[in-house]
Amino acid sequence: TKVRKAFYSAALAGEALTMMRQNLATAEDNLRNVRLLRSQGVLSEYEELRASLGVANLQPAVLQSEANYGLSLDNLRNVIGLDASTSIRVDDPLTFQAVDDTVVANAEALMLDVNPNLQAVKRQMNLNDAAVFAERSSYLPIVSAFGQYQFQAANNEFNFSRRDFIRSSQVGISVSLNVFQGFQTYSRVEQAQLERRKSEEQHVSLERSLRMGLNSVKGNLGSARKRIDAQDKTVETAERGYQIVTTRFLASAATQLEVNDAQLALVQARVNRLQAIYDYLVAAADLDQFLGRVPAYVNGLED
């Protein structure tokens, strides 16, 4: 889960860097168009200053995005266990991978059945049950059965015959009972029962915590999914709006301020969509951790 989250963070930072560079290139193209139109007397100096300011404002953002991407790669290297000098690159884009609705609907039952931490506590409870039984067995008598069958012979010379041997056998049962041990058995049984109750409380507490965490993750998953669907439409609208205002600007029917506003709206829409996808993938990773599983598309990366 930590590796997946670190990878998603690096992918998000890489996408943000690419987007900021594209925005800077678009702003520079717009500045060239403005200067061309101003040289023709169509636009004023103010329009050129606005376009120049837009480029200047984006340059620090690109530098910050480059720094964020470098930090995310450092974190990914650290989580994987690579040396800081090892060069890595995240090529895969931040792609939306939907979680199966059946898995989400049955998540609680699956979690209670397969969660590794919960299973470990259940096994500890079974072990404590066995310990209580073992300590209680000290109250019971110890019954031992034994048997012996032997041949014995004695002769002054090393010359034995069957008549020289004497057969003997012995069979018996031994019963012992601890009448009083200074309450040692009682104390050991009580301690074993206490450990059993502690494991039961741990099981109840862990199950309650897992239910709360799972509900939170499912809420994050649903919220991110709705945001992704909404942002898809928002990005389409923002792209269309930017195209329209750019065309109008070249036809001297729109101002530079309108272009800047449209560009800012487009950038914000794209950022919001990327953030929604990232939040969804992180919530999916948390869900898989609760269920103690790795999805197929992650397993495929091992190939």
Coordinates of C-alpha atoms in Angstrom, one line a residue:
T1 CA 0.0 0.0 0.0
K2 CA 2.8 2.4 0.8
V3 CA 4.5 1.6 -2.5
R4 CA 1.3 2.2 -4.4
K5 CA 0.6 5.5 -2.7
A6 CA 4.2 6.7 -3.3
F7 CA 3.8 5.7 -7.0
Y8 CA 0.5 7.6 -7.3
S9 CA 2.1 10.7 -5.7
A10 CA 5.0 10.5 -8.2
A11 CA 2.6 10.1 -11.1
L12 CA 0.4 13.0 -9.9
A13 CA 3.5 15.2 -9.5
G14 CA 4.7 14.2 -13.0
E15 CA 1.3 14.9 -14.5
A16 CA 1.2 18.3 -12.7
L17 CA 4.6 19.2 -14.1
T18 CA 3.6 18.2 -17.6
M19 CA 0.5 20.3 -17.3
M20 CA 2.3 23.3 -15.9
R21 CA 4.8 23.2 -18.7
Q22 CA 2.0 23.0 -21.3
N23 CA 0.3 26.0 -19.6
L24 CA 3.6 27.9 -19.8
A25 CA 4.0 27.0 -23.5
T26 CA 0.4 28.1 -24.1
A27 CA 1.0 31.4 -22.3
E28 CA 4.2 32.0 -24.3
D29 CA 2.3 31.4 -27.5
N30 CA -0.4 33.8 -26.4
L31 CA 2.3 36.4 -25.6
R32 CA 3.7 36.1 -29.1
N33 CA 0.3 36.5 -30.6
V34 CA -0.3 39.6 -28.5
R35 CA 2.9 41.2 -29.5
L36 CA 2.2 40.5 -33.1
L37 CA -1.2 42.1 -32.8
R38 CA 0.2 45.0 -30.9
S39 CA 2.8 45.6 -33.6
Q40 CA -0.1 45.8 -36.0
G41 CA -1.8 48.4 -33.8
V42 CA -4.7 46.2 -32.9
L43 CA -3.9 45.8 -29.2
S44 CA -2.7 48.2 -26.5
E45 CA 0.4 48.1 -24.3
Y46 CA -1.8 47.0 -21.4
E47 CA -2.8 43.8 -23.2
E48 CA 0.8 43.0 -23.8
L49 CA 1.6 43.7 -20.1
R50 CA -1.2 41.3 -19.1
A51 CA 0.1 38.6 -21.4
S52 CA 3.7 39.1 -20.1
L53 CA 2.5 38.9 -16.5
G54 CA 0.7 35.6 -17.2
V55 CA 4.0 34.1 -18.5
A56 CA 5.9 35.5 -15.5
N57 CA 3.4 34.1 -13.0
L58 CA 3.6 30.6 -14.6
Q59 CA 7.4 30.3 -14.5
P60 CA 7.7 30.0 -10.7
A61 CA 4.9 27.5 -10.8
V62 CA 6.8 25.3 -13.3
L63 CA 9.9 25.5 -11.1
Q64 CA 7.9 24.5 -8.0
S65 CA 6.3 21.6 -9.9
E66 CA 9.8 20.4 -10.9
A67 CA 10.8 20.5 -7.3
N68 CA 7.7 18.6 -6.2
Y69 CA 8.3 15.9 -8.8
G70 CA 11.9 15.4 -7.6
L71 CA 10.7 15.1 -4.0
S72 CA 8.0 12.6 -5.0
L73 CA 10.6 10.5 -6.8
D74 CA 12.9 10.6 -3.7
N75 CA 10.0 9.4 -1.6
L76 CA 9.3 6.6 -4.1
R77 CA 12.9 5.5 -4.1
N78 CA 12.9 5.5 -0.3
V79 CA 9.8 3.4 -0.1
I80 CA 11.0 0.9 -2.6
G81 CA 14.4 0.7 -1.0
L82 CA 16.5 2.1 -3.8
D83 CA 19.6 4.2 -3.3
A84 CA 19.2 8.0 -3.6
S85 CA 21.6 8.0 -6.6
T86 CA 19.4 5.5 -8.6
S87 CA 17.7 7.1 -11.5
I88 CA 14.0 6.3 -11.9
R89 CA 11.2 7.8 -14.0
V90 CA 7.5 7.4 -13.8
D91 CA 6.2 7.0 -17.4
D92 CA 2.6 5.8 -16.6
P93 CA 0.0 8.5 -16.4
L94 CA -2.3 8.8 -13.5
T95 CA -5.1 6.6 -14.9
F96 CA -8.5 6.1 -13.3
Q97 CA -9.0 2.4 -12.4
A98 CA -12.5 1.8 -11.1
V99 CA -13.0 -0.6 -8.2
D100 CA -15.5 -3.4 -8.8
D101 CA -18.9 -2.3 -7.3
T102 CA -19.4 -5.9 -6.0
V103 CA -16.2 -5.6 -4.0
V104 CA -17.3 -2.3 -2.5
A105 CA -20.8 -3.6 -1.7
N106 CA -19.4 -6.7 0.1
A107 CA -16.3 -5.0 1.5
E108 CA -17.3 -5.4 5.2
A109 CA -18.0 -9.1 4.9
L110 CA -14.8 -9.7 3.0
M111 CA -12.8 -7.6 5.5
L112 CA -14.1 -9.6 8.5
D113 CA -13.3 -12.8 6.7
V114 CA -9.8 -12.1 5.3
N115 CA -8.3 -9.1 6.9
P116 CA -4.7 -10.2 8.0
N117 CA -4.7 -8.3 11.3
L118 CA -8.1 -9.6 12.3
Q119 CA -7.1 -13.2 11.4
A120 CA -3.9 -12.8 13.5
V121 CA -6.0 -11.8 16.6
K122 CA -8.4 -14.7 16.0
R123 CA -5.5 -17.1 16.0
Q124 CA -4.2 -15.5 19.2
M125 CA -7.6 -16.2 20.8
N126 CA -7.4 -19.8 19.7
L127 CA -3.9 -20.0 21.2
N128 CA -5.1 -18.5 24.5
D129 CA -8.0 -21.0 24.6
A130 CA -5.5 -23.8 24.3
A131 CA -3.4 -22.2 27.1
V132 CA -6.4 -22.1 29.4
F133 CA -7.2 -25.7 28.7
A134 CA -3.6 -26.7 29.4
E135 CA -3.4 -24.9 32.7
R136 CA -6.8 -26.3 33.8
S137 CA -5.4 -29.8 33.1
S138 CA -3.2 -29.4 36.2
Y139 CA -6.3 -29.9 38.3
L140 CA -6.7 -33.4 36.9
P141 CA -4.9 -36.5 38.2
I142 CA -2.0 -37.9 36.2
V143 CA -2.5 -41.5 35.3
S144 CA 0.5 -43.5 34.0
A145 CA 0.5 -47.1 32.9
F146 CA 3.7 -49.1 32.8
G147 CA 4.8 -52.7 32.0
Q148 CA 8.0 -54.7 32.2
Y149 CA 9.0 -58.2 30.9
Q150 CA 12.5 -59.6 31.3
F151 CA 14.8 -62.6 31.2
Q152 CA 17.5 -63.1 33.9
A153 CA 20.2 -65.7 34.1
A154 CA 23.4 -66.3 36.1
N155 CA 26.2 -68.8 35.5
N156 CA 29.8 -69.2 36.5
E157 CA 30.7 -70.1 33.0
F158 CA 29.8 -68.4 29.8
N159 CA 27.5 -71.3 28.8
F160 CA 23.8 -70.6 29.1
S161 CA 20.8 -72.8 28.4
R162 CA 17.2 -72.0 28.4
R163 CA 16.8 -73.6 31.9
D164 CA 19.2 -71.0 33.3
F165 CA 16.9 -68.1 32.5
I166 CA 14.2 -66.8 34.8
R167 CA 11.3 -64.9 33.4
S168 CA 9.6 -62.1 35.3
S169 CA 7.0 -59.5 34.4
Q170 CA 5.4 -56.5 36.0
V171 CA 2.4 -54.4 35.0
G172 CA 0.9 -51.5 36.9
I173 CA -0.9 -48.2 36.9
S174 CA 0.4 -45.1 38.7
V175 CA -2.1 -42.3 39.7
S176 CA -0.9 -39.0 41.1
L177 CA -2.9 -36.0 42.2
N178 CA -1.7 -32.5 43.1
V179 CA -3.6 -31.9 46.3
F180 CA -2.2 -28.5 47.1
Q181 CA 0.4 -26.4 45.2
G182 CA 0.1 -23.1 47.0
F183 CA -2.6 -21.9 44.6
Q184 CA -0.1 -22.0 41.7
T185 CA -2.5 -23.8 39.4
Y186 CA -5.3 -21.4 40.2
S187 CA -3.0 -18.4 39.5
R188 CA -1.9 -19.9 36.2
V189 CA -5.4 -20.6 35.1
E190 CA -6.5 -17.1 36.1
Q191 CA -3.6 -15.6 34.2
A192 CA -4.4 -17.7 31.1
Q193 CA -8.1 -16.6 31.3
L194 CA -7.0 -13.0 31.6
E195 CA -4.9 -13.3 28.5
R196 CA -7.9 -14.8 26.8
R197 CA -10.1 -11.9 27.8
K198 CA -7.5 -9.4 26.6
S199 CA -7.4 -11.0 23.2
E200 CA -11.2 -10.9 23.0
E201 CA -11.2 -7.2 23.9
Q202 CA -8.4 -6.7 21.3
H203 CA -10.6 -8.5 18.7
V204 CA -13.6 -6.4 19.5
S205 CA -11.6 -3.1 19.4
L206 CA -9.8 -4.0 16.2
E207 CA -13.1 -5.0 14.5
R208 CA -14.7 -1.8 15.5
S209 CA -11.7 0.2 14.3
L210 CA -11.7 -1.7 11.0
R211 CA -15.4 -1.0 10.5
M212 CA -15.0 2.7 11.1
G213 CA -11.9 2.9 8.9
L214 CA -13.6 0.9 6.1
N215 CA -16.7 3.2 6.2
S216 CA -14.4 6.2 5.9
V217 CA -12.5 4.7 2.9
K218 CA -15.8 3.8 1.2
G219 CA -17.0 7.4 1.7
N220 CA -13.7 8.7 0.2
L221 CA -14.0 6.3 -2.7
G222 CA -17.6 7.4 -3.5
S223 CA -16.8 11.1 -3.1
A224 CA -13.7 10.9 -5.4
R225 CA -15.7 8.9 -8.0
K226 CA -18.4 11.7 -8.1
R227 CA -15.7 14.3 -8.4
I228 CA -14.1 12.5 -11.3
D229 CA -17.4 12.3 -13.2
A230 CA -18.1 16.0 -12.5
Q231 CA -14.6 17.1 -13.4
D232 CA -14.7 15.2 -16.7
K233 CA -17.5 17.5 -17.8
T234 CA -15.9 20.6 -16.2
V235 CA -12.6 20.0 -18.2
E236 CA -14.5 19.6 -21.4
T237 CA -16.4 22.8 -20.8
A238 CA -13.2 24.7 -19.8
E239 CA -11.4 23.5 -22.9
R240 CA -14.2 24.6 -25.1
G241 CA -14.4 27.9 -23.4
Y242 CA -10.7 28.5 -23.8
Q243 CA -10.9 27.7 -27.5
I244 CA -13.8 30.1 -28.0
V245 CA -12.2 33.0 -26.1
T246 CA -8.9 32.5 -27.9
T247 CA -10.6 32.6 -31.3
R248 CA -12.5 35.7 -30.2
F249 CA -9.3 37.3 -29.0
L250 CA -7.5 36.8 -32.3
A251 CA -10.5 38.4 -34.0
S252 CA -10.2 41.4 -31.5
A253 CA -13.6 40.4 -30.0
A254 CA -12.2 39.5 -26.6
T255 CA -9.8 41.1 -24.1
Q256 CA -6.6 39.6 -22.7
L257 CA -8.2 39.5 -19.3
E258 CA -10.9 37.1 -20.7
V259 CA -8.1 34.9 -22.2
N260 CA -6.3 34.8 -18.8
D261 CA -9.5 34.0 -17.0
A262 CA -10.3 31.1 -19.4
Q263 CA -6.8 29.8 -19.2
L264 CA -7.0 29.9 -15.4
A265 CA -10.3 28.1 -15.4
L266 CA -8.9 25.4 -17.6
V267 CA -5.8 24.9 -15.5
Q268 CA -8.0 24.6 -12.3
A269 CA -10.3 22.1 -13.9
R270 CA -7.5 19.9 -15.0
V271 CA -5.8 20.1 -11.6
N272 CA -9.1 19.3 -9.9
R273 CA -9.6 16.2 -12.1
L274 CA -6.1 15.0 -11.5
Q275 CA -6.5 15.4 -7.7
A276 CA -9.8 13.5 -7.8
I277 CA -8.2 10.6 -9.7
Y278 CA -5.4 10.6 -7.2
D279 CA -7.7 10.6 -4.2
Y280 CA -9.7 7.7 -5.7
L281 CA -6.6 5.6 -6.3
V282 CA -5.4 6.3 -2.8
A283 CA -8.8 5.3 -1.4
A284 CA -8.7 2.1 -3.5
A285 CA -5.3 1.3 -2.1
D286 CA -6.6 1.7 1.4
L287 CA -9.6 -0.5 0.6
D288 CA -7.3 -3.2 -0.7
Q289 CA -5.3 -3.0 2.5
F290 CA -8.4 -3.5 4.6
L291 CA -9.3 -6.5 2.4
G292 CA -5.8 -7.9 2.4
R293 CA -5.6 -8.1 -1.3
V294 CA -3.8 -6.7 -4.4
P295 CA -5.9 -6.0 -7.5
A296 CA -5.2 -7.6 -10.8
Y297 CA -4.0 -4.5 -12.5
V298 CA -1.3 -4.1 -9.8
N299 CA -0.3 -7.8 -9.9
G300 CA 0.2 -7.3 -13.7
L301 CA 3.0 -4.9 -13.0
E302 CA 5.1 -7.7 -11.7
D303 CA 5.3 -9.2 -15.1

